[in-house]
Coordinates of C-alpha atoms in Angstrom, one line a residue:
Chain F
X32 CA -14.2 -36.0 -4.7
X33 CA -12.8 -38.7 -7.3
X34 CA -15.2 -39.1 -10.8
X35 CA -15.2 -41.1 -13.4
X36 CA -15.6 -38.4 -16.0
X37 CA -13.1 -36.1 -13.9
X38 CA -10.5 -38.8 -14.6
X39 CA -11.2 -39.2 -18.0
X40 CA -11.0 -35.9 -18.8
X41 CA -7.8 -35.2 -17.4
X42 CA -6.1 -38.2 -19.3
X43 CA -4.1 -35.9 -21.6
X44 CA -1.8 -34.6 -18.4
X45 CA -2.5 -37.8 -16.4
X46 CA -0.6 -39.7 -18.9
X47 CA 1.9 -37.7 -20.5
X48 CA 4.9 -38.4 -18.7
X49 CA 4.3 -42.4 -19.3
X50 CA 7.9 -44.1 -20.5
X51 CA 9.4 -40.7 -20.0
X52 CA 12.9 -40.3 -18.3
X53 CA 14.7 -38.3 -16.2
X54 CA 16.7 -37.8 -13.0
X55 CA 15.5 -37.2 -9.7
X56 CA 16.9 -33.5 -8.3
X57 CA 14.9 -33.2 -5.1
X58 CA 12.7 -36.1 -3.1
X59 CA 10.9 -36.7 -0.1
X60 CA 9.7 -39.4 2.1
X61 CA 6.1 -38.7 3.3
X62 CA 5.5 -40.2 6.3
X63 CA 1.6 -38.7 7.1
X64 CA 0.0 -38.3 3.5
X65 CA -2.9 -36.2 2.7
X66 CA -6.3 -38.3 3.0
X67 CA -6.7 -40.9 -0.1
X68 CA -3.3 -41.8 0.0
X69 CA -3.4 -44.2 2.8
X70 CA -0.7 -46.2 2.2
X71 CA 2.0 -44.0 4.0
X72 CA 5.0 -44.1 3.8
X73 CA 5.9 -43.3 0.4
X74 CA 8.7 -41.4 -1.8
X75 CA 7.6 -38.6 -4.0
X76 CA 10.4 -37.7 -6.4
X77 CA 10.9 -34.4 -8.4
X78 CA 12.2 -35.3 -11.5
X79 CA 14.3 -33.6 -14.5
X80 CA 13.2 -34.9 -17.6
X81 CA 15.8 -35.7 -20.4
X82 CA 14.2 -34.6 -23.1
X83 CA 13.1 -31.6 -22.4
X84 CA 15.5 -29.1 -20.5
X85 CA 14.1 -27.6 -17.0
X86 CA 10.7 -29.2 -17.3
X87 CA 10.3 -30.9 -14.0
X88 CA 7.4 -33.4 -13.1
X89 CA 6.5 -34.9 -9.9
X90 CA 5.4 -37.9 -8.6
X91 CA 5.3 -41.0 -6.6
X92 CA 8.1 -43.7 -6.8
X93 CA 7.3 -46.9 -7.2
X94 CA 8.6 -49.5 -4.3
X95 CA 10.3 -48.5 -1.1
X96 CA 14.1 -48.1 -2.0
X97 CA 15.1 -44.8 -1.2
X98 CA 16.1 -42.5 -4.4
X99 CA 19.1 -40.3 -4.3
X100 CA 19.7 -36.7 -5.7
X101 CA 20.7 -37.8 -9.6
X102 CA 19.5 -41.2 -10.3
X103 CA 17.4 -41.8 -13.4
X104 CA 13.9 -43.1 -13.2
X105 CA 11.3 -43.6 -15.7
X106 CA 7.3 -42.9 -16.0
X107 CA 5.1 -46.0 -15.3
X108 CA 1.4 -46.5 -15.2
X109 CA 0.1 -47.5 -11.4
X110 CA -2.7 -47.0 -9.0
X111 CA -2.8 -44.1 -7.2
X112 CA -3.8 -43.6 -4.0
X113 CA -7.1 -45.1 -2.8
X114 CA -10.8 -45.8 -3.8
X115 CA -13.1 -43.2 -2.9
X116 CA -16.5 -44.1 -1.2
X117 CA -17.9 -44.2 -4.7
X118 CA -15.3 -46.8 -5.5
X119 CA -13.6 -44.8 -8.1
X120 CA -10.2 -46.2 -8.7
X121 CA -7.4 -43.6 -10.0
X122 CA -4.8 -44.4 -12.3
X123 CA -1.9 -42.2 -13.5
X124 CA 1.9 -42.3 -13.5
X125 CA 4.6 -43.3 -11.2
X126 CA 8.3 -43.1 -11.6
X127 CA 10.4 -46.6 -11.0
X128 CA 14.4 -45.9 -10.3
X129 CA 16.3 -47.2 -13.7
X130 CA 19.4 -47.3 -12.2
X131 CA 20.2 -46.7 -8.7
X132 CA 23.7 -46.3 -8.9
X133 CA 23.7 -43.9 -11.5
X134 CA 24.3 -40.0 -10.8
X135 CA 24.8 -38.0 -13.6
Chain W
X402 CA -2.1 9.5 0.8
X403 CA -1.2 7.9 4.3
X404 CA -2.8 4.8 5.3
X405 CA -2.9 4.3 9.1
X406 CA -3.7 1.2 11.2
X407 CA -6.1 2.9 13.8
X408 CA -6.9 -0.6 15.9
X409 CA -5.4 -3.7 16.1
X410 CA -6.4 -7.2 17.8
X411 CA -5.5 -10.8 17.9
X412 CA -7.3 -13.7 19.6
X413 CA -5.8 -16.5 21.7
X414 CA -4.4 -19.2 18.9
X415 CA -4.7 -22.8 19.2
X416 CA -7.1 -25.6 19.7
X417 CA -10.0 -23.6 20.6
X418 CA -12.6 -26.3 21.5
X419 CA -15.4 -23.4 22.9
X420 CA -15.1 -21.3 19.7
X421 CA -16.4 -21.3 16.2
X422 CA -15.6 -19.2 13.3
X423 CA -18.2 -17.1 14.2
X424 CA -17.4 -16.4 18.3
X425 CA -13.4 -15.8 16.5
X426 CA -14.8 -13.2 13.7
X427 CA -16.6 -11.4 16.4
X428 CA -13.9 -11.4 19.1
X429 CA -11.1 -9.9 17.0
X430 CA -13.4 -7.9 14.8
X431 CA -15.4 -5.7 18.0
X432 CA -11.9 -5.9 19.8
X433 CA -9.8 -4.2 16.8
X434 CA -12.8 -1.4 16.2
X435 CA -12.6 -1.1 20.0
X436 CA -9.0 -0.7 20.1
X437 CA -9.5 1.9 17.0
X438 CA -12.4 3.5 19.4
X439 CA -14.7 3.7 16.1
X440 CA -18.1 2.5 15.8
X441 CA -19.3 -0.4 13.8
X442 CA -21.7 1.9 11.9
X443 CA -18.7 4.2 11.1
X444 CA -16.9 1.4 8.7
X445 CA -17.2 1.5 5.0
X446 CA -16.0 -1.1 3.9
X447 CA -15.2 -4.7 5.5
X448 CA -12.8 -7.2 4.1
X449 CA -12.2 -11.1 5.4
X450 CA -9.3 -13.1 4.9
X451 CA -10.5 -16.7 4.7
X452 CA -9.3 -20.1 3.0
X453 CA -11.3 -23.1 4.2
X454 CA -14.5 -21.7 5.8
X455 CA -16.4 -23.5 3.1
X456 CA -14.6 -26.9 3.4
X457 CA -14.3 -26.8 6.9
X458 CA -17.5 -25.2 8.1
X459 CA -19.9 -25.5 5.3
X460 CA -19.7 -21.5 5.1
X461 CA -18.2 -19.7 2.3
X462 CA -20.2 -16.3 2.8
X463 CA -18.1 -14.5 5.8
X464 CA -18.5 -11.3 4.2
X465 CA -22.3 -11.2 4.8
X466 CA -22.0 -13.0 8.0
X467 CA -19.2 -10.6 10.4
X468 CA -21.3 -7.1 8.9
X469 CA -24.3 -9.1 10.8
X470 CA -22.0 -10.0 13.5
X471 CA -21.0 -6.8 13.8
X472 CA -23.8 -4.4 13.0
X473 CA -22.0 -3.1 10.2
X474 CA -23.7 -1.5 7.3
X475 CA -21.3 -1.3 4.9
X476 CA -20.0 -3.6 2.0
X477 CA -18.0 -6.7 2.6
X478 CA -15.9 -9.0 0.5
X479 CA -14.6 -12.1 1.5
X480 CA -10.7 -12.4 -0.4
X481 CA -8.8 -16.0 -0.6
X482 CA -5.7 -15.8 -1.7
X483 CA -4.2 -19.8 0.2
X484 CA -2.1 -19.1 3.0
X485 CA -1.8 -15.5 1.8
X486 CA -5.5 -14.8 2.7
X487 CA -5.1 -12.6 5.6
X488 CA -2.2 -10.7 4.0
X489 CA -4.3 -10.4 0.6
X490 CA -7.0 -9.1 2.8
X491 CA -5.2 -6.4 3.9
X492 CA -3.4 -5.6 0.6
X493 CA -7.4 -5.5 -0.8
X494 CA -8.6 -3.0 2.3
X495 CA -5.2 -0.8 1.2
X496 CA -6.0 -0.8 -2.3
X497 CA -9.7 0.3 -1.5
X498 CA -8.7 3.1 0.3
X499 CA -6.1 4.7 -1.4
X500 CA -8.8 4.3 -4.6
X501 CA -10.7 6.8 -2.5
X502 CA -13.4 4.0 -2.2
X503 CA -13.5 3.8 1.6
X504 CA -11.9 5.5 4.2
X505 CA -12.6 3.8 7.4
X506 CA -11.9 -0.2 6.5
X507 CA -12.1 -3.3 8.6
X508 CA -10.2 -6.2 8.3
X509 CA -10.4 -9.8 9.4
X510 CA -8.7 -13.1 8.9
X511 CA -10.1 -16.3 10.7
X512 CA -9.9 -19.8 10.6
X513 CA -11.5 -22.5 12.3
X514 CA -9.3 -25.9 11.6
X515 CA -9.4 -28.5 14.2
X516 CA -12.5 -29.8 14.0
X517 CA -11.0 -31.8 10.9
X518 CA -8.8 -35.0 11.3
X519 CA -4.8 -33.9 10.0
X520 CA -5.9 -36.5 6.7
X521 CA -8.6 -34.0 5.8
X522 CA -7.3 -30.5 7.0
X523 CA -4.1 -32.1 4.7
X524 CA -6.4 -32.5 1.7
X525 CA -8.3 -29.3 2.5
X526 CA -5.0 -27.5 2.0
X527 CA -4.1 -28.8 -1.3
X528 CA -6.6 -27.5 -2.7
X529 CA -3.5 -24.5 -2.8
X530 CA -1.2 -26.7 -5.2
X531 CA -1.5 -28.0 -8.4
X532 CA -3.2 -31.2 -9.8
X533 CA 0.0 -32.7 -10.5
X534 CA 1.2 -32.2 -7.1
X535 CA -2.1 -34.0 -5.7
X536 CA -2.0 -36.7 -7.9
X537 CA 1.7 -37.5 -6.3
X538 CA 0.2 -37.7 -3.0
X539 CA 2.0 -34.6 -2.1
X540 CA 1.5 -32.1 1.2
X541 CA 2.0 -29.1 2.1
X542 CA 5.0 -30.3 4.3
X543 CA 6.0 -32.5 1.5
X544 CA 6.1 -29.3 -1.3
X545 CA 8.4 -27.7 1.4
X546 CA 10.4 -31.2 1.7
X547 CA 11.1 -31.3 -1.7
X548 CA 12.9 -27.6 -1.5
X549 CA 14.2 -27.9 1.5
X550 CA 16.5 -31.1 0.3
X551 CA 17.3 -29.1 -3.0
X552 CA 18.6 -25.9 -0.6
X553 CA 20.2 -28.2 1.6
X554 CA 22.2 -30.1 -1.7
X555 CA 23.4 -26.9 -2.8
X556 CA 24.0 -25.1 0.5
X557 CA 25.2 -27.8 3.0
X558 CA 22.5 -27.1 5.4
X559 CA 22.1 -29.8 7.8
X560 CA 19.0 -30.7 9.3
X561 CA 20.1 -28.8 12.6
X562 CA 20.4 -25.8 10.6
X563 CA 16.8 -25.8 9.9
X564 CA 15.3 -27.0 13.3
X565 CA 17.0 -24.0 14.4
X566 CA 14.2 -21.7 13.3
X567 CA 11.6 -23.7 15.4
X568 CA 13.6 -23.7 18.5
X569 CA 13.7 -19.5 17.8
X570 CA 10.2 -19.2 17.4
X571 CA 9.3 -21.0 20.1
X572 CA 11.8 -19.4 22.3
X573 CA 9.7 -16.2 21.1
X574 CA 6.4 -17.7 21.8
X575 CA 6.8 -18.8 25.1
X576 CA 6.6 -14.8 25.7
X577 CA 3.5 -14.6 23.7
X578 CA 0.3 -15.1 25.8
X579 CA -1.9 -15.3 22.7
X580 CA 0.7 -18.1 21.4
X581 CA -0.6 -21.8 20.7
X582 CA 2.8 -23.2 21.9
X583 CA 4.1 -20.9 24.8
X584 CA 7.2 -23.4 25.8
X585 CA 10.4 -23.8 24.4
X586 CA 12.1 -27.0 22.8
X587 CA 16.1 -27.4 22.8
X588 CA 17.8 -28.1 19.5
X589 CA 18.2 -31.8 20.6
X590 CA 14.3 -32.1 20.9
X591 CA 13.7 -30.8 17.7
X592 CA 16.3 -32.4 15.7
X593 CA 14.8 -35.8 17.1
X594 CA 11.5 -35.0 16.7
X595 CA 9.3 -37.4 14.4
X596 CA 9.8 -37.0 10.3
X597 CA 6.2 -35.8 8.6
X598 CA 8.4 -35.6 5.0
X599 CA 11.8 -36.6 5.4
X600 CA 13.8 -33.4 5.7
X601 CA 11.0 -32.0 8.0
X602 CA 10.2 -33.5 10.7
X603 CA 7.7 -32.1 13.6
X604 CA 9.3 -29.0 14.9
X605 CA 9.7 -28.0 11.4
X606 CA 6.4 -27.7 10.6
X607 CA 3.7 -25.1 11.6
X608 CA 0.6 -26.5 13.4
X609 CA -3.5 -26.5 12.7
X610 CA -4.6 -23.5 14.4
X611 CA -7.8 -22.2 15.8
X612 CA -7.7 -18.2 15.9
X613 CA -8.5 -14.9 14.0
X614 CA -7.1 -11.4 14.1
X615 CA -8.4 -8.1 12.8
X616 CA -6.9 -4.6 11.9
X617 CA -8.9 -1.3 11.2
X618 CA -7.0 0.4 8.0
X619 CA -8.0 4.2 7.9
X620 CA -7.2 7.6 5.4
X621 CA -5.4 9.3 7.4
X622 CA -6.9 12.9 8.1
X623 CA -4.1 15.1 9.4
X624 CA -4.7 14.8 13.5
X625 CA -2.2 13.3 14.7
X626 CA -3.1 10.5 17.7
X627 CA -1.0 8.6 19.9
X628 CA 0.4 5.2 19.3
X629 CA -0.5 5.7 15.2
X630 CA 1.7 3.3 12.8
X631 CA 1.5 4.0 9.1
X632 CA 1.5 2.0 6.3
X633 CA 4.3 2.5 4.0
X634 CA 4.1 -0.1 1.3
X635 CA 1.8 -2.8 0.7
X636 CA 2.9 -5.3 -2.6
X637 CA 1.7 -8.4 -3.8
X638 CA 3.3 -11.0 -6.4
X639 CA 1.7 -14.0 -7.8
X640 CA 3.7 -16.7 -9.1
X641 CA 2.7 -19.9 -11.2
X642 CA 0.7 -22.5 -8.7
X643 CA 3.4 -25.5 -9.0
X644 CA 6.6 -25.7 -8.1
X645 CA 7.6 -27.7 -11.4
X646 CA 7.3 -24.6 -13.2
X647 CA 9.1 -22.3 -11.2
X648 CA 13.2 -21.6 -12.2
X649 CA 14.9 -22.4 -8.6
X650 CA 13.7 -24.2 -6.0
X651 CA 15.4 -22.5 -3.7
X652 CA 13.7 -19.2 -3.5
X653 CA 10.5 -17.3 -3.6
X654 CA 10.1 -15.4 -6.7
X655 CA 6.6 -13.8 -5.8
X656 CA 8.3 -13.0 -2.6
X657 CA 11.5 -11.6 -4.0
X658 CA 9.0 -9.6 -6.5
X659 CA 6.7 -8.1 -3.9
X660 CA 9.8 -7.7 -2.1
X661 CA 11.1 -5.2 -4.5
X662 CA 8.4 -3.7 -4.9
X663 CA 7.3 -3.2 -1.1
X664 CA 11.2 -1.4 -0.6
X665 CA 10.6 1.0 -3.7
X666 CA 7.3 2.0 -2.5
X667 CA 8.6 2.8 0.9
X668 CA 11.4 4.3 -0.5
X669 CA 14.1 2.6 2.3
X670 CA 16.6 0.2 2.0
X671 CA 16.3 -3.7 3.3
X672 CA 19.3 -2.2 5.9
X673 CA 16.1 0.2 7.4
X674 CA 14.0 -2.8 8.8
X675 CA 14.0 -3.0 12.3
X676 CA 11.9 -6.2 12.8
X677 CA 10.0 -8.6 10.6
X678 CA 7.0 -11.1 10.7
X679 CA 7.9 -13.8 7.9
X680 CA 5.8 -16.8 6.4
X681 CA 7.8 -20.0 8.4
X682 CA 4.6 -22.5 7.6
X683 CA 7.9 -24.5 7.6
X684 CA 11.5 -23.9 8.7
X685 CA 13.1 -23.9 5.4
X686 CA 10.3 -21.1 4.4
X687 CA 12.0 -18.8 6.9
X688 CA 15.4 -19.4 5.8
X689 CA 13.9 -19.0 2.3
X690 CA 12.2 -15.7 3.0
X691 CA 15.3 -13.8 5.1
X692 CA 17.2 -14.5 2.3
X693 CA 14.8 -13.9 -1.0
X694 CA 13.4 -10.0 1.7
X695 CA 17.4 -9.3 1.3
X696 CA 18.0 -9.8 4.5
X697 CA 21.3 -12.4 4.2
X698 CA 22.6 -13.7 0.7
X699 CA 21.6 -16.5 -0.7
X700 CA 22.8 -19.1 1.0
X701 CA 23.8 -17.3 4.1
X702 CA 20.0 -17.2 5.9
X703 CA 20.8 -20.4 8.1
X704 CA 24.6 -19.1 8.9
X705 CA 23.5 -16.1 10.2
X706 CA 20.4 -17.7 11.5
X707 CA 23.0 -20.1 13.9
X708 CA 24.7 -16.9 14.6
X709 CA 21.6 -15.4 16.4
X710 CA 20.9 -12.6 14.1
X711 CA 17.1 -13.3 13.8
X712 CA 16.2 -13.5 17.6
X713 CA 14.9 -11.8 20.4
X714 CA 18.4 -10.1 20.9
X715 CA 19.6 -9.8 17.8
X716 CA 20.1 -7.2 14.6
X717 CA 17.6 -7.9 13.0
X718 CA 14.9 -10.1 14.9
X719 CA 12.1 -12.3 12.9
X720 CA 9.3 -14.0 14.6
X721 CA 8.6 -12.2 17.4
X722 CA 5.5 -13.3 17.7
X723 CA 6.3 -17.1 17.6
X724 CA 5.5 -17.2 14.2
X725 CA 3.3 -19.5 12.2
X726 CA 5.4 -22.8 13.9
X727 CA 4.6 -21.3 17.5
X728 CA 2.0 -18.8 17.8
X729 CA 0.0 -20.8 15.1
X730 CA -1.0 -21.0 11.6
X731 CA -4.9 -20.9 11.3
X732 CA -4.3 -20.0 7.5
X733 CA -6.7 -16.8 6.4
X734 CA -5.9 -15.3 9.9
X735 CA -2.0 -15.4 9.5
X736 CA -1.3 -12.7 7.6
X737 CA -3.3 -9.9 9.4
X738 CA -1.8 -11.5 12.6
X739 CA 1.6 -11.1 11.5
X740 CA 0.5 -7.2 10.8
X741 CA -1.1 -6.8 14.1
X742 CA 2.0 -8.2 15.8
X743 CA 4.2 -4.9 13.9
X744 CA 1.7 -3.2 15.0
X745 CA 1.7 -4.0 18.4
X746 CA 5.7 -3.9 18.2
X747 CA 6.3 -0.6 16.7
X748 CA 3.4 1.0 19.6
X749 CA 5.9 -0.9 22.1
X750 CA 3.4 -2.8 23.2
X751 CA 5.0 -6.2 22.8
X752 CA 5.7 -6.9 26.5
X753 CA 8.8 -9.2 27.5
X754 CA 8.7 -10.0 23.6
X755 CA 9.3 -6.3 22.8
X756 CA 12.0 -5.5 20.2
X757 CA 15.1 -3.1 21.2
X758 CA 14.9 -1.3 17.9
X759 CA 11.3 -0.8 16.6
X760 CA 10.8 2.2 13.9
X761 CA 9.9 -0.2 10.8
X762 CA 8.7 -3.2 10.5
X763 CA 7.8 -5.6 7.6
X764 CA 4.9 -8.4 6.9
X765 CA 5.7 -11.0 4.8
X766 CA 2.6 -14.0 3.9
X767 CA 3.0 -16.7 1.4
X768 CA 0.2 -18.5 -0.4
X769 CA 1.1 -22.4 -1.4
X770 CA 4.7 -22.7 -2.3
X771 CA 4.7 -19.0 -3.8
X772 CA 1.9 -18.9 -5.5
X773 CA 1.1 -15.8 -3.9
X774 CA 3.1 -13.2 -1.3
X775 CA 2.1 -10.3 0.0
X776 CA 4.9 -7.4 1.8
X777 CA 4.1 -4.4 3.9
X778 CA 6.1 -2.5 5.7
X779 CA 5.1 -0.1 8.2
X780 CA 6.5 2.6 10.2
X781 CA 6.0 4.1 13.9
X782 CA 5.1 8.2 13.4

């Protein structure tokens, strides 16, 4: 179940990854998502950060273009997923494709 | 000190509309201390692998509730351990035993999952992964996705290299009675079959399962009995909960750790395995595991997958059962199921399933994406 406080105090990870970059080495298109993420289908990217070597974050990607193994996105703020019955409304980071015809 | 599986029972798996966790503890757990020809009062100790009995069922307590099922008056514990429940169970009971804390033990794994929509048996399950990986809207089948494109980049896999391990398994459970899926698909069904997360489509993926399975552990005491199987290594690896934060994604470490350890413990080589029972919640977890057990080279599991290495008829065959895509996946029973089927192979019980070669066989259950494994490997006397 969603809080408000249970957001809150996760903000520290939640936002970490904001304006960061990297390059996607793995994705998927999820076709049935797990409940509160109605919106289906969606890509979830695992990302290579630039900055730091082998760390690896995953998330959503913003729009519907397909990514490819190698192209560079960057962390954005977005919704995530859907309101909860108590209405709670979760925000946290997405990554948006930077340059789609770049694989290096 | 020898540990030896005394009984051994498995219920029917699937969609079991007339039975709740309760009818499925009792079934397997009176059948396996039948099977054992022990008494309940003559257990000491009782041990239930379970994962989502309090999500699913509102009961969390199973410990309390199959020694009143049963009439048992002994101490219970309940272990979780994700998908890995029923193995970790098992593990648990060994562990007990060969502390000299128990001599006569009882194990269980159920799970009772389809009276939840997929969306919330979906959820339910993440509760096995990371926060990061929930906040991405990831699944279960989508954590699997993720390798399976990495192992096919760096492999060439196609995606009828992976299908391949569905159409196996259910090849092997349409010989299976107590199968949820006793038909077999051709590798132009399940190549076609709908995408759930695009690599893995339908026939890649393991289904929600009704079904429990029990196994009574004992000290061995020197007689000798008929149809006895022993337990020559039982291992466990736990590994960090996401997969950002693991080296490869394609392989297992807490596999390939338990792995190791389960073959030094035995004292045989990977060569000396007759038959295994491997974690395939999804197809590239098979290819994943024959490869990080030491059964092929890294790299090689799908080749010699194509080449029929792994069936019915081949060297080495994995899945007899129908594994978790065909017999089921109700997730705290798996990994005692998976030891009951060894079992029932290496008594040569196994009926029109049976394996040629059958001296040794090996249990392999995963929890998450490798957050946990469990190995045993256990040999006919």
């Amino acid at each position: 179940m969603k809080s408000a406080v249970r957001i809150w105090r996760d903000r520290k990870q939640r936002y970490k990854y904001l304006g960061v970059r990297g390059k996607v080495v793995s994705f998927t298109k999820i076709i049935h998502g797990p409940e509160g993420f109605s919106k289906s289908p969606y890509w979830v990217v695992l990302v290579e950060l630039e900055s730091k070597a082998k760390t690896r974050v995953e998330a959503q990607l913003v729009g519907r273009q397909a990514p490819k193994i190698g192209v560079k996105v960057v962390g954005v703020m977005r919704r995530l997923g859907v309101a909860d019955k108590q209405g709670v409304i979760e925000y946290g980071v997405k990554f948006r494709l930077v340059d789609l015809g770049s694989t290096t | 000190m020898k540990v030896i599986v005394g009984g051994v029972y498995q219920t029917k798996f699937g969609e079991l509309w007339d039975k709740n966790l309760t009818d499925l503890i009792f079934e397997a757990g009176s059948q396996a201390l039948a099977d054992a020809r022990i008494k309940p009062k003559q257990i000491d100790l009782v041990v239930v692998g379970n994962k989502l009995g309090g999500k699913m069922q509102g009961q969390d307590h199973l410990a309390s509730l199959t020694t009143e099922l049963l009439g048992i008056e002994a101490p219970g514990v309940r272990v979780e351990a994700a998908c890995a429940s029923g193995g970790m169970a098992v593990h648990q009971a060994i562990q007990a035993i060969r502390a000299g804390e128990a001599e006569r033990v009882l194990v269980i794994g159920a799970e009772k999952m389809t009276d939840a929509t997929n969306g919330e048996v979906g959820a339910a399950l993440m509760g096995a992964a990371s926060n990061q990986e929930r906040r991405a809207g990831l699944s279960f089948v989508g954590l699997y996705a993720l390798m399976a494109r990495a192992y096919m980049e760096k492999y060439g896999a196609k995606r009828e290299d992976l299908v391949r391990v569905g159409v196996k398994n259910h090849e092997h459970a349409s010989l299976n009675p107590k199968a949820q899926f006793q038909f077999k698909v051709s590798l132009e069904q399940a190549k076609n079959s709908q995408m759930v997360a695009e690599p893995l489509g339908l026939f890649d993926c393991s289904p929600i399962t009704d079904g429990a399975a029990a196994v009574v552990l004992l000290k061995q005491n020197g007689v000798r009995v008929k149809r006895q199987v022993e337990i020559l290594a039982s291992q466990m690896a736990t590994d960090s909960l996401g997969l950002t934060e693991r080296d490869s994604l394609v392989e297992i470490r807490a596999t390939k750790w338990a792995a190791k350890r389960a073959y030094r413990e035995a004292g045989i080589e990977t060569s000396e395995v007759d038959l295994a029972e491997v974690h395939d919640c999804f197809s590239i977890a098979e290819i994943l595991a024959v490869e990080d057990l030491g059964f092929s080279k890294k790299g090689d599991g799908f080749k010699e997958l194509k080449k029929g290495r792994f069936g019915l008829k081949g060297e080495l065959p994995v899945n007899l059962s129908g594994g978790l895509k065909a017999c089921g996946h109700p997730v705290g029973a798996t990994g005692v199921k998976q030891i009951v089927e060894i079992v029932t192979q290496l008594r040569g019980e196994a009926g029109d399933r049976q394996a040629k070669k059958g001296r040794v066989g090996l249990a392999h259950n995963v929890g998450g994406t490798g957050g946990t494994a469990t190995v045993h490997i256990l040999r006919k006397i």
